[in-house]
Amino acid sequence: MSNAVISAPGEAQRRTYGNYEVILNLPVDGGFSIGVRAAGSPHRYDELSFVIADVDTANLVHRVIRDGAVNGVSPEGIREALDEALRQELFIVQVRHDSESRSRVEHINALLDRLESPADTAKVAELVDSLRHPNRPRNFRELRDAHAAGLAADRDARRQVAR
């Protein structure tokens, strides 16, 4: 395993951490590429593979993936840790108000958008669709019932506190 610095576009470096092989690359068109595969297998973890525009965010992503891999965390767990780390970093960077920070905020937000679960996106799309088409009683009923259950739970919680 080489820890040499990648300095020229097109160079790649493979590192193995636990059950994962991480491929670090400087694409010819710019940015930083991080690809993750199962060690000793051609299986690629697309949900953990990114092209990132700035070096600080790329280093953060690599560090989270590396630490999760070394500790035997599942791809889903690494993804959750990455989401949390990026949100914390976004909060820190947003406090600064210089042009470099604004650019980094854009890069982190783009990466967070990329991390958004396709299942979450599908649920949101279904909910939006059910609101746009009220003649679909099944979705509307489910939404209404969930809302009513939430209101009832809030009311019960307030009664408990009042006693």
Tab-separated table of N, CA and C in Angstrom:
chain	number	residue	atom	x	y	z
A	1	MET	N	0.843	-1.169	0.000
A	1	MET	CA	0.000	0.000	0.000
A	1	MET	C	0.884	1.226	0.000
A	2	SER	N	0.744	2.045	-0.988
A	2	SER	CA	1.545	3.245	-1.124
A	2	SER	C	0.829	4.445	-0.542
A	3	ASN	N	1.568	5.279	0.173
A	3	ASN	CA	1.001	6.512	0.702
A	3	ASN	C	1.590	7.721	0.002
A	4	ALA	N	2.169	7.518	-1.168
A	4	ALA	CA	2.749	8.620	-1.929
A	4	ALA	C	1.659	9.606	-2.315
A	5	VAL	N	2.019	10.852	-2.440
A	5	VAL	CA	1.075	11.889	-2.814
A	5	VAL	C	0.779	11.794	-4.308
A	6	ILE	N	-0.483	11.910	-4.655
A	6	ILE	CA	-0.880	11.934	-6.056
A	6	ILE	C	-0.751	13.383	-6.503
A	7	SER	N	0.041	13.619	-7.535
A	7	SER	CA	0.297	15.000	-7.915
A	7	SER	C	-0.027	15.334	-9.360
A	8	ALA	N	-0.188	14.342	-10.218
A	8	ALA	CA	-0.431	14.611	-11.633
A	8	ALA	C	-1.798	14.078	-12.048
A	9	PRO	N	-2.528	14.840	-12.860
A	9	PRO	CA	-3.822	14.347	-13.353
A	9	PRO	C	-3.659	12.987	-14.035
A	10	GLY	N	-4.591	12.109	-13.738
A	10	GLY	CA	-4.560	10.771	-14.303
A	10	GLY	C	-3.908	9.752	-13.381
A	11	GLU	N	-3.158	10.209	-12.374
A	11	GLU	CA	-2.550	9.279	-11.418
A	11	GLU	C	-3.631	8.710	-10.513
A	12	ALA	N	-3.439	7.471	-10.105
A	12	ALA	CA	-4.372	6.814	-9.192
A	12	ALA	C	-3.578	6.074	-8.129
A	13	GLN	N	-4.214	5.894	-7.003
A	13	GLN	CA	-3.586	5.181	-5.904
A	13	GLN	C	-4.648	4.291	-5.255
A	14	ARG	N	-4.307	3.026	-5.041
A	14	ARG	CA	-5.230	2.085	-4.414
A	14	ARG	C	-4.774	1.827	-2.983
A	15	ARG	N	-5.727	1.915	-2.080
A	15	ARG	CA	-5.437	1.654	-0.667
A	15	ARG	C	-6.499	0.689	-0.142
A	16	THR	N	-6.075	-0.271	0.651
A	16	THR	CA	-7.009	-1.223	1.231
A	16	THR	C	-7.167	-0.936	2.712
A	17	TYR	N	-8.422	-0.774	3.121
A	17	TYR	CA	-8.779	-0.558	4.522
A	17	TYR	C	-9.852	-1.581	4.862
A	18	GLY	N	-9.531	-2.511	5.753
A	18	GLY	CA	-10.506	-3.536	6.117
A	18	GLY	C	-10.974	-4.296	4.887
A	19	ASN	N	-12.281	-4.343	4.683
A	19	ASN	CA	-12.870	-5.059	3.546
A	19	ASN	C	-13.107	-4.178	2.331
A	20	TYR	N	-12.507	-2.986	2.326
A	20	TYR	CA	-12.739	-2.045	1.243
A	20	TYR	C	-11.429	-1.679	0.561
A	21	GLU	N	-11.495	-1.480	-0.739
A	21	GLU	CA	-10.381	-0.937	-1.494
A	21	GLU	C	-10.816	0.458	-1.945
A	22	VAL	N	-10.022	1.456	-1.598
A	22	VAL	CA	-10.329	2.837	-1.952
A	22	VAL	C	-9.361	3.267	-3.041
A	23	ILE	N	-9.922	3.755	-4.139
A	23	ILE	CA	-9.103	4.213	-5.265
A	23	ILE	C	-9.175	5.738	-5.289
A	24	LEU	N	-8.026	6.374	-5.070
A	24	LEU	CA	-7.928	7.830	-5.094
A	24	LEU	C	-7.341	8.229	-6.432
A	25	ASN	N	-7.907	9.268	-7.026
A	25	ASN	CA	-7.508	9.621	-8.376
A	25	ASN	C	-7.650	11.126	-8.581
A	26	LEU	N	-6.751	11.680	-9.380
A	26	LEU	CA	-6.885	13.057	-9.855
A	26	LEU	C	-7.333	12.960	-11.302
A	27	PRO	N	-8.636	13.133	-11.575
A	27	PRO	CA	-9.088	13.050	-12.964
A	27	PRO	C	-8.424	14.123	-13.822
A	28	VAL	N	-8.301	13.856	-15.069
A	28	VAL	CA	-7.667	14.787	-16.005
A	28	VAL	C	-8.469	16.084	-16.090
A	29	ASP	N	-9.791	15.992	-15.929
A	29	ASP	CA	-10.628	17.184	-16.043
A	29	ASP	C	-10.780	17.954	-14.730
A	30	GLY	N	-10.032	17.595	-13.702
A	30	GLY	CA	-10.037	18.340	-12.450
A	30	GLY	C	-10.813	17.654	-11.346
A	31	GLY	N	-10.619	18.153	-10.144
A	31	GLY	CA	-11.293	17.601	-8.983
A	31	GLY	C	-10.527	16.420	-8.407
A	32	PHE	N	-11.213	15.691	-7.552
A	32	PHE	CA	-10.637	14.543	-6.862
A	32	PHE	C	-11.653	13.421	-6.922
A	33	SER	N	-11.200	12.247	-7.310
A	33	SER	CA	-12.086	11.100	-7.448
A	33	SER	C	-11.782	10.099	-6.343
A	34	ILE	N	-12.852	9.620	-5.701
A	34	ILE	CA	-12.738	8.579	-4.687
A	34	ILE	C	-13.687	7.460	-5.108
A	35	GLY	N	-13.133	6.298	-5.359
A	35	GLY	CA	-13.919	5.127	-5.718
A	35	GLY	C	-13.744	4.065	-4.655
A	36	VAL	N	-14.808	3.354	-4.324
A	36	VAL	CA	-14.738	2.331	-3.280
A	36	VAL	C	-15.254	1.018	-3.846
A	37	ARG	N	-14.468	-0.035	-3.620
A	37	ARG	CA	-14.828	-1.397	-4.032
A	37	ARG	C	-14.666	-2.334	-2.845
A	38	ALA	N	-15.289	-3.483	-2.972
A	38	ALA	CA	-15.045	-4.542	-1.996
A	38	ALA	C	-13.632	-5.056	-2.253
A	39	ALA	N	-12.830	-5.189	-1.210
A	39	ALA	CA	-11.443	-5.636	-1.367
A	39	ALA	C	-11.418	-7.016	-2.016
A	40	GLY	N	-10.611	-7.142	-3.059
A	40	GLY	CA	-10.474	-8.418	-3.755
A	40	GLY	C	-11.666	-8.790	-4.613
A	41	SER	N	-12.491	-7.835	-4.952
A	41	SER	CA	-13.694	-8.101	-5.732
A	41	SER	C	-13.936	-6.945	-6.703
A	42	PRO	N	-14.597	-7.214	-7.797
A	42	PRO	CA	-14.913	-6.112	-8.712
A	42	PRO	C	-16.138	-5.300	-8.274
A	43	HIS	N	-16.818	-5.716	-7.183
A	43	HIS	CA	-18.025	-5.007	-6.737
A	43	HIS	C	-17.687	-3.588	-6.311
A	44	ARG	N	-18.316	-2.638	-6.955
A	44	ARG	CA	-18.100	-1.215	-6.661
A	44	ARG	C	-19.250	-0.696	-5.803
A	45	TYR	N	-18.916	0.071	-4.774
A	45	TYR	CA	-19.918	0.724	-3.939
A	45	TYR	C	-20.159	2.119	-4.512
A	46	ASP	N	-21.119	2.214	-5.418
A	46	ASP	CA	-21.406	3.498	-6.056
A	46	ASP	C	-21.849	4.543	-5.043
A	47	GLU	N	-22.522	4.104	-3.977
A	47	GLU	CA	-23.003	5.049	-2.975
A	47	GLU	C	-21.862	5.681	-2.164
A	48	LEU	N	-20.647	5.134	-2.298
A	48	LEU	CA	-19.479	5.675	-1.595
A	48	LEU	C	-18.412	6.173	-2.567
A	49	SER	N	-18.770	6.348	-3.815
A	49	SER	CA	-17.815	6.776	-4.831
A	49	SER	C	-18.204	8.165	-5.334
A	50	PHE	N	-17.225	9.084	-5.356
A	50	PHE	CA	-17.532	10.480	-5.651
A	50	PHE	C	-16.436	11.138	-6.477
A	51	VAL	N	-16.815	12.186	-7.186
A	51	VAL	CA	-15.869	13.134	-7.750
A	51	VAL	C	-16.151	14.434	-7.008
A	52	ILE	N	-15.122	14.967	-6.379
A	52	ILE	CA	-15.272	16.116	-5.487
A	52	ILE	C	-14.381	17.248	-5.982
A	53	ALA	N	-14.920	18.450	-5.975
A	53	ALA	CA	-14.210	19.579	-6.569
A	53	ALA	C	-13.089	20.139	-5.687
A	54	ASP	N	-13.232	20.112	-4.365
A	54	ASP	CA	-12.192	20.751	-3.550
A	54	ASP	C	-11.470	19.752	-2.657
A	55	VAL	N	-10.223	20.040	-2.394
A	55	VAL	CA	-9.337	19.123	-1.682
A	55	VAL	C	-9.755	18.907	-0.229
A	56	ASP	N	-10.232	19.941	0.461
A	56	ASP	CA	-10.612	19.780	1.866
A	56	ASP	C	-11.795	18.825	2.019
A	57	THR	N	-12.773	18.966	1.148
A	57	THR	CA	-13.926	18.068	1.202
A	57	THR	C	-13.523	16.653	0.797
A	58	ALA	N	-12.660	16.534	-0.195
A	58	ALA	CA	-12.173	15.212	-0.609
A	58	ALA	C	-11.430	14.526	0.538
A	59	ASN	N	-10.610	15.284	1.252
A	59	ASN	CA	-9.888	14.715	2.396
A	59	ASN	C	-10.847	14.274	3.493
A	60	LEU	N	-11.895	15.069	3.748
A	60	LEU	CA	-12.894	14.703	4.748
A	60	LEU	C	-13.601	13.408	4.350
A	61	VAL	N	-14.021	13.322	3.100
A	61	VAL	CA	-14.712	12.122	2.615
A	61	VAL	C	-13.798	10.900	2.728
A	62	HIS	N	-12.553	11.049	2.294
A	62	HIS	CA	-11.606	9.933	2.379
A	62	HIS	C	-11.411	9.491	3.827
A	63	ARG	N	-11.262	10.440	4.729
A	63	ARG	CA	-11.044	10.129	6.144
A	63	ARG	C	-12.228	9.361	6.734
A	64	VAL	N	-13.452	9.795	6.426
A	64	VAL	CA	-14.644	9.118	6.958
A	64	VAL	C	-14.746	7.698	6.392
A	65	ILE	N	-14.512	7.550	5.093
A	65	ILE	CA	-14.557	6.213	4.477
A	65	ILE	C	-13.474	5.328	5.080
A	66	ARG	N	-12.264	5.854	5.187
A	66	ARG	CA	-11.152	5.085	5.750
A	66	ARG	C	-11.457	4.637	7.172
A	67	ASP	N	-11.902	5.560	8.024
A	67	ASP	CA	-12.176	5.218	9.425
A	67	ASP	C	-13.292	4.186	9.537
A	68	GLY	N	-14.337	4.341	8.725
A	68	GLY	CA	-15.424	3.362	8.742
A	68	GLY	C	-14.956	1.997	8.279
A	69	ALA	N	-14.143	1.977	7.230
A	69	ALA	CA	-13.639	0.702	6.705
A	69	ALA	C	-12.748	0.003	7.711
A	70	VAL	N	-11.858	0.752	8.342
A	70	VAL	CA	-10.946	0.175	9.338
A	70	VAL	C	-11.727	-0.410	10.509
A	71	ASN	N	-12.846	0.223	10.850
A	71	ASN	CA	-13.653	-0.233	11.989
A	71	ASN	C	-14.737	-1.236	11.599
A	72	GLY	N	-14.742	-1.688	10.331
A	72	GLY	CA	-15.678	-2.720	9.899
A	72	GLY	C	-17.115	-2.246	9.749
A	73	VAL	N	-17.316	-0.976	9.493
A	73	VAL	CA	-18.656	-0.423	9.344
A	73	VAL	C	-19.216	-0.797	7.971
A	74	SER	N	-20.512	-1.030	7.902
A	74	SER	CA	-21.168	-1.377	6.637
A	74	SER	C	-21.181	-0.165	5.709
A	75	PRO	N	-21.385	-0.387	4.408
A	75	PRO	CA	-21.480	0.754	3.480
A	75	PRO	C	-22.574	1.747	3.903
A	76	GLU	N	-23.699	1.224	4.383
A	76	GLU	CA	-24.783	2.104	4.832
A	76	GLU	C	-24.346	2.932	6.034
A	77	GLY	N	-23.609	2.316	6.958
A	77	GLY	CA	-23.112	3.032	8.132
A	77	GLY	C	-22.091	4.098	7.757
A	78	ILE	N	-21.223	3.772	6.795
A	78	ILE	CA	-20.240	4.754	6.330
A	78	ILE	C	-20.963	5.916	5.675
A	79	ARG	N	-21.973	5.603	4.904
A	79	ARG	CA	-22.748	6.656	4.235
A	79	ARG	C	-23.414	7.574	5.258
A	80	GLU	N	-23.968	7.007	6.306
A	80	GLU	CA	-24.591	7.813	7.359
A	80	GLU	C	-23.546	8.682	8.060
A	81	ALA	N	-22.384	8.103	8.356
A	81	ALA	CA	-21.313	8.867	9.000
A	81	ALA	C	-20.833	9.987	8.091
A	82	LEU	N	-20.768	9.714	6.814
A	82	LEU	CA	-20.348	10.725	5.843
A	82	LEU	C	-21.363	11.862	5.781
A	83	ASP	N	-22.627	11.527	5.770
A	83	ASP	CA	-23.681	12.538	5.769
A	83	ASP	C	-23.557	13.429	7.003
A	84	GLU	N	-23.369	12.815	8.161
A	84	GLU	CA	-23.231	13.573	9.409
A	84	GLU	C	-21.983	14.457	9.394
A	85	ALA	N	-20.860	13.912	8.958
A	85	ALA	CA	-19.612	14.681	8.912
A	85	ALA	C	-19.721	15.867	7.956
A	86	LEU	N	-20.366	15.659	6.812
A	86	LEU	CA	-20.525	16.750	5.849
A	86	LEU	C	-21.451	17.832	6.390
A	87	ARG	N	-22.499	17.441	7.098
A	87	ARG	CA	-23.404	18.436	7.689
A	87	ARG	C	-22.683	19.246	8.770
A	88	GLN	N	-21.863	18.593	9.578
A	88	GLN	CA	-21.084	19.316	10.584
A	88	GLN	C	-20.101	20.272	9.926
A	89	GLU	N	-19.437	19.800	8.881
A	89	GLU	CA	-18.482	20.642	8.164
A	89	GLU	C	-19.195	21.825	7.509
A	90	LEU	N	-20.368	21.587	6.961
A	90	LEU	CA	-21.144	22.650	6.336
A	90	LEU	C	-21.480	23.734	7.355
A	91	PHE	N	-21.869	23.329	8.553
A	91	PHE	CA	-22.190	24.282	9.615
A	91	PHE	C	-20.969	25.140	9.949
A	92	ILE	N	-19.811	24.500	10.058
A	92	ILE	CA	-18.577	25.223	10.386
A	92	ILE	C	-18.203	26.194	9.270
A	93	VAL	N	-18.285	25.736	8.036
A	93	VAL	CA	-17.872	26.553	6.893
A	93	VAL	C	-18.837	27.725	6.674
A	94	GLN	N	-20.120	27.520	6.946
A	94	GLN	CA	-21.100	28.584	6.737
A	94	GLN	C	-20.872	29.776	7.657
A	95	VAL	N	-20.218	29.562	8.783
A	95	VAL	CA	-19.962	30.655	9.719
A	95	VAL	C	-19.016	31.676	9.111
A	96	ARG	N	-18.076	31.201	8.314
A	96	ARG	CA	-17.159	32.115	7.620
A	96	ARG	C	-17.896	32.776	6.467
A	97	HIS	N	-17.485	33.955	6.106
A	97	HIS	CA	-18.190	34.660	5.036
A	97	HIS	C	-17.244	35.150	3.956
A	98	ASP	N	-16.299	34.306	3.565
A	98	ASP	CA	-15.396	34.699	2.485
A	98	ASP	C	-15.738	33.903	1.225
A	99	SER	N	-15.146	34.280	0.112
A	99	SER	CA	-15.495	33.640	-1.159
A	99	SER	C	-15.089	32.169	-1.186
A	100	GLU	N	-13.978	31.828	-0.550
A	100	GLU	CA	-13.558	30.417	-0.507
A	100	GLU	C	-14.599	29.577	0.226
A	101	SER	N	-15.118	30.107	1.326
A	101	SER	CA	-16.127	29.377	2.091
A	101	SER	C	-17.413	29.216	1.300
A	102	ARG	N	-17.820	30.258	0.584
A	102	ARG	CA	-19.036	30.161	-0.224
A	102	ARG	C	-18.893	29.075	-1.284
A	103	SER	N	-17.738	28.997	-1.885
A	103	SER	CA	-17.484	27.969	-2.887
A	103	SER	C	-17.527	26.586	-2.243
A	104	ARG	N	-16.935	26.458	-1.087
A	104	ARG	CA	-16.918	25.164	-0.384
A	104	ARG	C	-18.318	24.757	0.048
A	105	VAL	N	-19.129	25.722	0.482
A	105	VAL	CA	-20.515	25.434	0.850
A	105	VAL	C	-21.253	24.833	-0.352
A	106	GLU	N	-21.031	25.395	-1.533
A	106	GLU	CA	-21.665	24.859	-2.742
A	106	GLU	C	-21.232	23.418	-3.001
A	107	HIS	N	-19.939	23.141	-2.831
A	107	HIS	CA	-19.429	21.786	-3.067
A	107	HIS	C	-20.001	20.796	-2.052
A	108	ILE	N	-20.059	21.201	-0.789
A	108	ILE	CA	-20.592	20.306	0.250
A	108	ILE	C	-22.078	20.056	0.007
A	109	ASN	N	-22.828	21.104	-0.323
A	109	ASN	CA	-24.255	20.933	-0.609
A	109	ASN	C	-24.479	19.999	-1.788
A	110	ALA	N	-23.664	20.117	-2.818
A	110	ALA	CA	-23.791	19.228	-3.977
A	110	ALA	C	-23.533	17.773	-3.570
A	111	LEU	N	-22.553	17.579	-2.716
A	111	LEU	CA	-22.244	16.226	-2.253
A	111	LEU	C	-23.363	15.682	-1.361
A	112	LEU	N	-23.926	16.536	-0.517
A	112	LEU	CA	-25.053	16.108	0.319
A	112	LEU	C	-26.257	15.743	-0.553
A	113	ASP	N	-26.484	16.493	-1.623
A	113	ASP	CA	-27.560	16.148	-2.553
A	113	ASP	C	-27.307	14.780	-3.170
A	114	ARG	N	-26.059	14.508	-3.494
A	114	ARG	CA	-25.682	13.217	-4.083
A	114	ARG	C	-25.895	12.073	-3.098
A	115	LEU	N	-25.717	12.372	-1.800
A	115	LEU	CA	-25.891	11.348	-0.772
A	115	LEU	C	-27.353	11.050	-0.465
A	116	GLU	N	-28.241	11.946	-0.873
A	116	GLU	CA	-29.652	11.743	-0.573
A	116	GLU	C	-30.094	10.388	-1.113
A	117	SER	N	-30.740	9.643	-0.282
A	117	SER	CA	-31.147	8.289	-0.623
A	117	SER	C	-32.177	8.280	-1.745
A	118	PRO	N	-32.000	7.397	-2.733
A	118	PRO	CA	-33.017	7.262	-3.784
A	118	PRO	C	-34.364	6.843	-3.204
A	119	ALA	N	-34.355	6.063	-2.124
A	119	ALA	CA	-35.611	5.659	-1.487
A	119	ALA	C	-36.302	6.877	-0.883
A	120	ASP	N	-35.538	7.760	-0.226
A	120	ASP	CA	-36.106	8.989	0.328
A	120	ASP	C	-36.673	9.851	-0.784
A	121	THR	N	-35.939	9.967	-1.862
A	121	THR	CA	-36.385	10.769	-3.000
A	121	THR	C	-37.691	10.209	-3.561
A	122	ALA	N	-37.780	8.883	-3.656
A	122	ALA	CA	-39.003	8.257	-4.174
A	122	ALA	C	-40.179	8.511	-3.243
A	123	LYS	N	-39.962	8.456	-1.924
A	123	LYS	CA	-41.045	8.713	-0.968
A	123	LYS	C	-41.517	10.157	-1.053
A	124	VAL	N	-40.570	11.077	-1.164
A	124	VAL	CA	-40.931	12.488	-1.296
A	124	VAL	C	-41.711	12.708	-2.581
A	125	ALA	N	-41.258	12.105	-3.684
A	125	ALA	CA	-41.952	12.247	-4.962
A	125	ALA	C	-43.367	11.681	-4.866
A	126	GLU	N	-43.527	10.561	-4.182
A	126	GLU	CA	-44.849	9.961	-4.020
A	126	GLU	C	-45.754	10.868	-3.198
A	127	LEU	N	-45.206	11.458	-2.140
A	127	LEU	CA	-45.988	12.364	-1.309
A	127	LEU	C	-46.408	13.596	-2.106
A	128	VAL	N	-45.475	14.185	-2.842
A	128	VAL	CA	-45.791	15.352	-3.663
A	128	VAL	C	-46.852	14.985	-4.694
A	129	ASP	N	-46.699	13.835	-5.319
A	129	ASP	CA	-47.670	13.389	-6.314
A	129	ASP	C	-49.048	13.209	-5.681
A	130	SER	N	-49.086	12.669	-4.469
A	130	SER	CA	-50.387	12.464	-3.809
A	130	SER	C	-51.041	13.799	-3.465
A	131	LEU	N	-50.238	14.820	-3.173
A	131	LEU	CA	-50.800	16.134	-2.881
A	131	LEU	C	-51.284	16.832	-4.151
A	132	ARG	N	-50.597	16.581	-5.255
A	132	ARG	CA	-51.000	17.187	-6.531
A	132	ARG	C	-52.249	16.532	-7.103
A	133	HIS	N	-52.471	15.272	-6.764
A	133	HIS	CA	-53.600	14.520	-7.318
A	133	HIS	C	-54.482	14.041	-6.159
A	134	PRO	N	-55.304	14.935	-5.624
A	134	PRO	CA	-56.122	14.557	-4.463
A	134	PRO	C	-57.153	13.485	-4.775
A	135	ASN	N	-57.376	13.174	-6.037
A	135	ASN	CA	-58.329	12.120	-6.366
A	135	ASN	C	-57.740	10.728	-6.180
A	136	ARG	N	-56.537	10.652	-5.611
A	136	ARG	CA	-55.953	9.355	-5.265
A	136	ARG	C	-56.190	9.138	-3.782
A	137	PRO	N	-57.335	8.599	-3.426
A	137	PRO	CA	-57.710	8.528	-2.009
A	137	PRO	C	-56.774	7.690	-1.157
A	138	ARG	N	-56.157	6.661	-1.720
A	138	ARG	CA	-55.300	5.806	-0.895
A	138	ARG	C	-54.137	6.602	-0.320
A	139	ASN	N	-53.403	7.336	-1.155
A	139	ASN	CA	-52.281	8.119	-0.665
A	139	ASN	C	-52.745	9.244	0.248
A	140	PHE	N	-53.848	9.901	-0.134
A	140	PHE	CA	-54.363	10.995	0.679
A	140	PHE	C	-54.797	10.475	2.039
A	141	ARG	N	-55.488	9.345	2.049
A	141	ARG	CA	-55.945	8.763	3.307
A	141	ARG	C	-54.758	8.418	4.202
A	142	GLU	N	-53.727	7.817	3.624
A	142	GLU	CA	-52.537	7.478	4.406
A	142	GLU	C	-51.900	8.741	4.980
A	143	LEU	N	-51.830	9.777	4.176
A	143	LEU	CA	-51.256	11.035	4.643
A	143	LEU	C	-52.113	11.623	5.759
A	144	ARG	N	-53.433	11.643	5.558
A	144	ARG	CA	-54.353	12.190	6.570
A	144	ARG	C	-54.263	11.394	7.866
A	145	ASP	N	-54.236	10.059	7.760
A	145	ASP	CA	-54.177	9.216	8.955
A	145	ASP	C	-52.869	9.412	9.713
A	146	ALA	N	-51.775	9.528	8.985
A	146	ALA	CA	-50.480	9.760	9.637
A	146	ALA	C	-50.469	11.108	10.338
A	147	HIS	N	-51.042	12.114	9.693
A	147	HIS	CA	-51.118	13.448	10.294
A	147	HIS	C	-51.982	13.406	11.551
A	148	ALA	N	-53.129	12.738	11.472
A	148	ALA	CA	-54.021	12.627	12.634
A	148	ALA	C	-53.348	11.874	13.774
A	149	ALA	N	-52.617	10.822	13.450
A	149	ALA	CA	-51.915	10.058	14.488
A	149	ALA	C	-50.854	10.922	15.156
A	150	GLY	N	-50.157	11.740	14.370
A	150	GLY	CA	-49.155	12.636	14.933
A	150	GLY	C	-49.781	13.674	15.841
A	151	LEU	N	-50.927	14.222	15.442
A	151	LEU	CA	-51.625	15.191	16.281
A	151	LEU	C	-52.084	14.557	17.578
A	152	ALA	N	-52.619	13.335	17.495
A	152	ALA	CA	-53.075	12.624	18.692
A	152	ALA	C	-51.911	12.354	19.638
A	153	ALA	N	-50.771	11.958	19.107
A	153	ALA	CA	-49.596	11.692	19.944
A	153	ALA	C	-49.128	12.971	20.619
A	154	ASP	N	-49.129	14.089	19.901
A	154	ASP	CA	-48.749	15.370	20.497
A	154	ASP	C	-49.717	15.760	21.605
A	155	ARG	N	-51.017	15.577	21.364
A	155	ARG	CA	-52.037	15.909	22.360
A	155	ARG	C	-51.852	15.049	23.606
A	156	ASP	N	-51.591	13.746	23.426
A	156	ASP	CA	-51.368	12.857	24.560
A	156	ASP	C	-50.127	13.258	25.348
A	157	ALA	N	-49.072	13.658	24.639
A	157	ALA	CA	-47.841	14.086	25.310
A	157	ALA	C	-48.089	15.347	26.135
A	158	ARG	N	-48.888	16.277	25.597
A	158	ARG	CA	-49.185	17.502	26.352
A	158	ARG	C	-50.009	17.180	27.595
A	159	ARG	N	-50.925	16.233	27.495
A	159	ARG	CA	-51.735	15.835	28.671
A	159	ARG	C	-50.830	15.246	29.748
A	160	GLN	N	-49.849	14.441	29.346
A	160	GLN	CA	-48.931	13.820	30.300
A	160	GLN	C	-48.156	14.895	31.052
A	161	VAL	N	-47.693	15.914	30.327
A	161	VAL	CA	-46.920	16.975	30.934
A	161	VAL	C	-47.785	17.807	31.863
A	162	ALA	N	-49.040	18.029	31.501
A	162	ALA	CA	-49.943	18.866	32.294
A	162	ALA	C	-50.298	18.233	33.623
A	163	ARG	N	-50.234	16.933	33.723
A	163	ARG	CA	-50.625	16.246	34.977
A	163	ARG	C	-49.660	16.434	36.071
